[in-house]
Protein backbone atom coordinates (compact mmCIF):
# COMPACT_ATOMS: atom_id res chain seq x y z
CA UNK A 1 -69.01 -6.08 -4.09
CA UNK A 2 -67.46 -9.52 -4.20
CA UNK A 3 -64.57 -10.00 -6.69
CA UNK A 4 -65.12 -12.55 -9.42
CA UNK A 5 -64.01 -16.12 -8.80
CA UNK A 6 -61.24 -15.79 -11.40
CA UNK A 7 -59.64 -12.90 -9.51
CA UNK A 8 -59.82 -14.82 -6.24
CA UNK A 9 -58.16 -17.86 -7.91
CA UNK A 10 -55.35 -15.64 -9.27
CA UNK A 11 -54.71 -14.05 -5.85
CA UNK A 12 -54.65 -17.50 -4.23
CA UNK A 13 -52.15 -18.78 -6.78
CA UNK A 14 -49.92 -15.71 -6.23
CA UNK A 15 -50.02 -16.22 -2.47
CA UNK A 16 -49.04 -19.87 -2.75
CA UNK A 17 -46.22 -18.95 -5.13
CA UNK A 18 -44.89 -16.27 -2.78
CA UNK A 19 -45.00 -18.76 0.16
CA UNK A 20 -43.05 -21.40 -1.82
CA UNK A 21 -40.43 -18.80 -2.87
CA UNK A 22 -39.90 -17.78 0.76
CA UNK A 23 -39.52 -21.41 1.84
CA UNK A 24 -36.92 -21.98 -0.95
CA UNK A 25 -34.89 -18.98 0.20
CA UNK A 26 -34.95 -20.18 3.81
CA UNK A 27 -33.63 -23.71 2.96
CA UNK A 28 -30.32 -24.75 4.58
CA UNK A 29 -27.41 -24.25 2.18
CA UNK A 30 -24.21 -26.30 1.95
CA UNK A 31 -21.12 -24.25 2.75
CA UNK A 32 -18.72 -23.84 -0.12
CA UNK A 33 -15.13 -25.06 0.53
CA UNK A 34 -12.74 -22.21 1.20
CA UNK A 35 -9.69 -22.32 -1.10
CA UNK A 36 -6.31 -22.36 0.67
CA UNK A 37 -4.46 -19.04 1.00
CA UNK A 38 -2.21 -18.28 -1.93
CA UNK A 39 0.90 -18.46 0.26
CA UNK A 40 0.28 -22.02 1.47
CA UNK A 41 1.49 -25.06 -0.52
CA UNK A 42 -1.40 -26.74 -2.30
CA UNK A 43 -0.89 -30.43 -1.62
CA UNK A 44 -2.90 -31.39 -4.69
CA UNK A 45 -0.58 -29.37 -6.95
CA UNK A 46 1.87 -31.88 -8.48
CA UNK A 47 4.32 -29.15 -9.45
CA UNK A 48 4.48 -27.82 -5.90
CA UNK A 49 4.99 -31.31 -4.53
CA UNK A 50 7.89 -31.88 -6.93
CA UNK A 51 9.48 -28.58 -5.97
CA UNK A 52 9.25 -29.29 -2.25
CA UNK A 53 10.67 -32.79 -2.74
CA UNK A 54 13.57 -31.36 -4.77
CA UNK A 55 14.37 -28.79 -2.08
CA UNK A 56 14.35 -31.44 0.65
CA UNK A 57 16.64 -33.61 -1.49
CA UNK A 58 19.35 -31.04 -2.28
CA UNK A 59 19.28 -29.15 1.05
CA UNK A 60 20.07 -32.22 3.17
CA UNK A 61 23.11 -31.81 5.40
CA UNK A 62 26.16 -33.98 4.85
CA UNK A 63 26.11 -34.08 1.03
CA UNK A 64 29.32 -33.80 -0.94
CA UNK A 65 29.47 -30.81 -3.28
CA UNK A 66 31.60 -29.26 -6.00
CA UNK A 67 31.08 -25.89 -7.72
CA UNK A 68 30.49 -25.87 -11.49
CA UNK A 69 30.57 -23.15 -14.14
CA UNK A 70 30.80 -23.00 -17.92
CA UNK A 71 31.38 -20.73 -20.89
CA UNK A 72 28.45 -19.39 -22.83
CA UNK A 73 27.59 -20.93 -26.20
CA UNK A 74 25.72 -17.99 -27.75
CA UNK A 75 25.00 -14.26 -27.30
CA UNK A 76 21.65 -14.99 -25.65
CA UNK A 77 23.35 -17.48 -23.35
CA UNK A 78 25.62 -14.69 -22.05
CA UNK A 79 22.78 -13.11 -20.11
CA UNK A 80 22.24 -16.15 -17.91
CA UNK A 81 24.21 -17.26 -14.85
CA UNK A 82 25.63 -20.76 -15.32
CA UNK A 83 27.13 -21.19 -11.88
CA UNK A 84 25.82 -24.21 -9.95
CA UNK A 85 26.77 -26.58 -7.16
CA UNK A 86 26.82 -30.28 -8.00
CA UNK A 87 25.54 -32.33 -5.05
CA UNK A 88 26.47 -35.97 -4.36
CA UNK A 89 25.00 -38.35 -1.81
CA UNK A 90 27.73 -40.93 -2.33
CA UNK A 91 31.47 -40.89 -3.03
CA UNK A 92 31.58 -41.15 -6.84
CA UNK A 93 34.68 -41.31 -9.03
CA UNK A 94 35.33 -38.41 -11.37
CA UNK A 95 34.85 -40.67 -14.39
CA UNK A 96 31.29 -41.46 -13.30
CA UNK A 97 30.40 -37.78 -12.70
CA UNK A 98 31.77 -36.70 -16.10
CA UNK A 99 29.81 -39.36 -17.93
CA UNK A 100 26.14 -38.85 -18.89
CA UNK A 101 25.25 -37.14 -15.55
CA UNK A 102 27.35 -34.05 -16.37
CA UNK A 103 25.04 -33.21 -19.26
CA UNK A 104 22.39 -32.23 -16.74
CA UNK A 105 24.31 -28.92 -16.55
CA UNK A 106 25.73 -28.77 -20.09
CA UNK A 107 23.46 -27.45 -22.85
CA UNK A 108 23.13 -29.02 -26.27
CA UNK A 109 25.29 -27.24 -28.87
CA UNK A 110 23.67 -26.69 -32.29
CA UNK A 111 25.18 -28.84 -35.02
CA UNK A 112 25.92 -31.79 -32.76
CA UNK A 113 29.38 -30.52 -31.78
CA UNK A 114 28.92 -31.41 -28.15
CA UNK A 115 32.57 -31.70 -27.13
CA UNK A 116 33.46 -29.98 -23.87
CA UNK A 117 36.82 -29.59 -22.12
CA UNK A 118 36.43 -29.84 -18.31
CA UNK A 119 39.01 -27.99 -16.23
CA UNK A 120 39.55 -27.96 -12.49
CA UNK A 121 40.12 -24.39 -11.21
CA UNK A 122 41.66 -23.86 -7.80
CA UNK A 123 42.00 -20.40 -6.28
CA UNK A 124 45.59 -19.51 -5.24
CA UNK A 125 45.19 -15.82 -4.43
CA UNK A 126 41.84 -14.03 -4.22
CA UNK A 127 40.42 -11.56 -6.73
CA UNK A 128 40.16 -7.98 -5.34
CA UNK A 129 37.08 -6.05 -6.52
CA UNK A 130 37.32 -2.38 -7.43
CA UNK A 131 36.79 0.18 -4.71
CA UNK A 132 36.10 3.94 -4.78
CA UNK A 133 39.73 4.89 -5.43
CA UNK A 134 41.34 1.63 -6.57
CA UNK A 135 40.93 -0.57 -9.65
CA UNK A 136 40.15 -4.24 -9.43
CA UNK A 137 43.11 -6.58 -9.16
CA UNK A 138 43.11 -10.14 -10.48
CA UNK A 139 43.89 -13.12 -8.31
CA UNK A 140 45.64 -16.27 -9.40
CA UNK A 141 44.29 -19.77 -10.01
CA UNK A 142 45.65 -23.16 -10.94
CA UNK A 143 43.94 -24.69 -14.00
CA UNK A 144 44.14 -28.49 -14.48
CA UNK A 145 42.54 -30.06 -17.61
CA UNK A 146 40.57 -33.08 -16.42
CA UNK A 147 38.64 -34.55 -19.34
CA UNK A 148 36.96 -34.15 -22.69
CA UNK A 149 33.31 -35.15 -22.62
CA UNK A 150 30.95 -35.72 -25.55
CA UNK A 151 27.16 -36.03 -25.49
CA UNK A 152 26.03 -39.56 -26.18
CA UNK A 153 29.26 -41.18 -25.04
CA UNK A 154 29.06 -43.48 -21.97
CA UNK A 155 32.33 -42.25 -20.42
CA UNK A 156 34.64 -39.22 -20.60
CA UNK A 157 38.10 -39.16 -22.08
CA UNK A 158 40.13 -38.48 -18.91
CA UNK A 159 43.27 -36.39 -19.17
CA UNK A 160 44.32 -37.10 -15.57
CA UNK A 161 44.08 -40.12 -13.27
CA UNK A 162 40.61 -40.88 -11.95
CA UNK A 163 39.93 -39.49 -8.45
CA UNK A 164 36.95 -39.42 -6.08
CA UNK A 165 34.82 -36.25 -6.13
CA UNK A 166 35.79 -35.54 -2.51
CA UNK A 167 39.24 -34.57 -3.88
CA UNK A 168 37.58 -31.75 -5.86
CA UNK A 169 35.72 -30.03 -3.02
CA UNK A 170 36.78 -26.43 -2.66
CA UNK A 171 37.59 -26.09 -6.34
CA UNK A 172 35.42 -25.43 -9.43
CA UNK A 173 34.72 -27.63 -12.42
CA UNK A 174 34.71 -25.37 -15.49
CA UNK A 175 33.44 -26.46 -18.91
CA UNK A 176 34.49 -24.93 -22.27
CA UNK A 177 32.91 -25.96 -25.57
CA UNK A 178 35.30 -27.30 -28.20
CA UNK A 179 34.83 -27.42 -31.96
CA UNK A 180 34.27 -30.96 -33.16
CA UNK A 181 37.65 -31.12 -34.90
CA UNK A 182 39.54 -29.97 -31.81
CA UNK A 183 37.58 -32.30 -29.56
CA UNK A 184 38.42 -35.29 -31.77
CA UNK A 185 42.10 -34.27 -31.89
CA UNK A 186 42.28 -34.07 -28.10
CA UNK A 187 40.69 -37.48 -27.73
CA UNK A 188 42.85 -39.07 -30.44
CA UNK A 189 46.24 -37.76 -29.41
CA UNK A 190 48.15 -37.37 -26.13
CA UNK A 191 47.10 -33.88 -24.95
CA UNK A 192 49.11 -31.50 -22.83
CA UNK A 193 47.22 -31.82 -19.57
CA UNK A 194 49.82 -30.18 -17.35
CA UNK A 195 48.39 -27.80 -14.75
CA UNK A 196 49.12 -24.11 -15.31
CA UNK A 197 48.39 -20.80 -13.60
CA UNK A 198 46.12 -18.05 -14.90
CA UNK A 199 44.59 -14.77 -13.80
CA UNK A 200 41.38 -14.98 -11.77
CA UNK A 201 38.76 -12.25 -12.25
CA UNK A 202 36.12 -13.67 -9.92
CA UNK A 203 35.93 -15.60 -6.69
CA UNK A 204 35.85 -19.38 -6.57
CA UNK A 205 35.00 -19.74 -2.87
CA UNK A 206 31.46 -20.15 -1.56
CA UNK A 207 29.64 -21.05 1.65
CA UNK A 208 27.45 -24.06 0.99
CA UNK A 209 25.15 -23.09 3.87
CA UNK A 210 24.27 -19.89 2.01
CA UNK A 211 23.56 -21.55 -1.35
CA UNK A 212 19.78 -21.92 -1.87
CA UNK A 213 18.11 -24.86 -3.55
CA UNK A 214 17.93 -23.21 -7.01
CA UNK A 215 21.62 -23.46 -8.05
CA UNK A 216 22.04 -26.93 -6.53
CA UNK A 217 21.96 -29.92 -8.85
CA UNK A 218 21.80 -33.48 -7.52
CA UNK A 219 24.07 -35.80 -9.51
CA UNK A 220 23.26 -39.52 -9.38
CA UNK A 221 24.74 -42.36 -11.39
CA UNK A 222 22.41 -45.07 -12.63
CA UNK A 223 23.45 -48.48 -11.39
CA UNK A 224 23.44 -51.36 -13.90
CA UNK A 225 20.65 -53.83 -13.24
CA UNK A 226 21.78 -57.15 -11.88
CA UNK A 227 21.45 -60.03 -14.35
CA UNK A 228 19.86 -63.38 -13.63
CA UNK A 229 21.68 -65.53 -11.09
CA UNK A 230 23.20 -68.58 -12.71
CA UNK A 231 23.80 -71.76 -10.76
């Protein structure tokens, strides 16, 4: 018995449809790009590019460097390490370093009382850490007040003669916040800037070759733009 024409037409349509589906599945497919491994730098990532450029900048050999540390300004600030190494690619005077560039490592104090006293701390005898049967013993350091700095001011109020930063290598710049009244008094009157000795409960020495990029801070001074040449 011959099937009706309608059944034959339906079977033919199904056969053609199945053939088209097979041809579609067998078509050549474009390979999807493989994402880079997670451990490789992604060159299109702007943040990664900035980080790599920063590391190349501060890890260059031959840069001048001076250690820096500061007091905490709040209870939450106590939990963070403030130690850093200031890096210089040129021989700058102390007055230039303690101008606006120093506020790259000094936080803003609430209330606008951004007066800081900058000391130079030089290790005389080393600090001895505690051992199994012996308590820690303090070392000695020489403390020399250098300047009072204030956010927004173009230059520091120096308490000592201006010197190049190369004279500070091997010592530590230490910053202590001052109340606004005290800061203004120091700036207005002749302060006692005589060096003095104090106990040392840490070490001030470091090996620059062992300092990673993180604690390093490049300090640059903006040069004034040249004005028009007058004839």
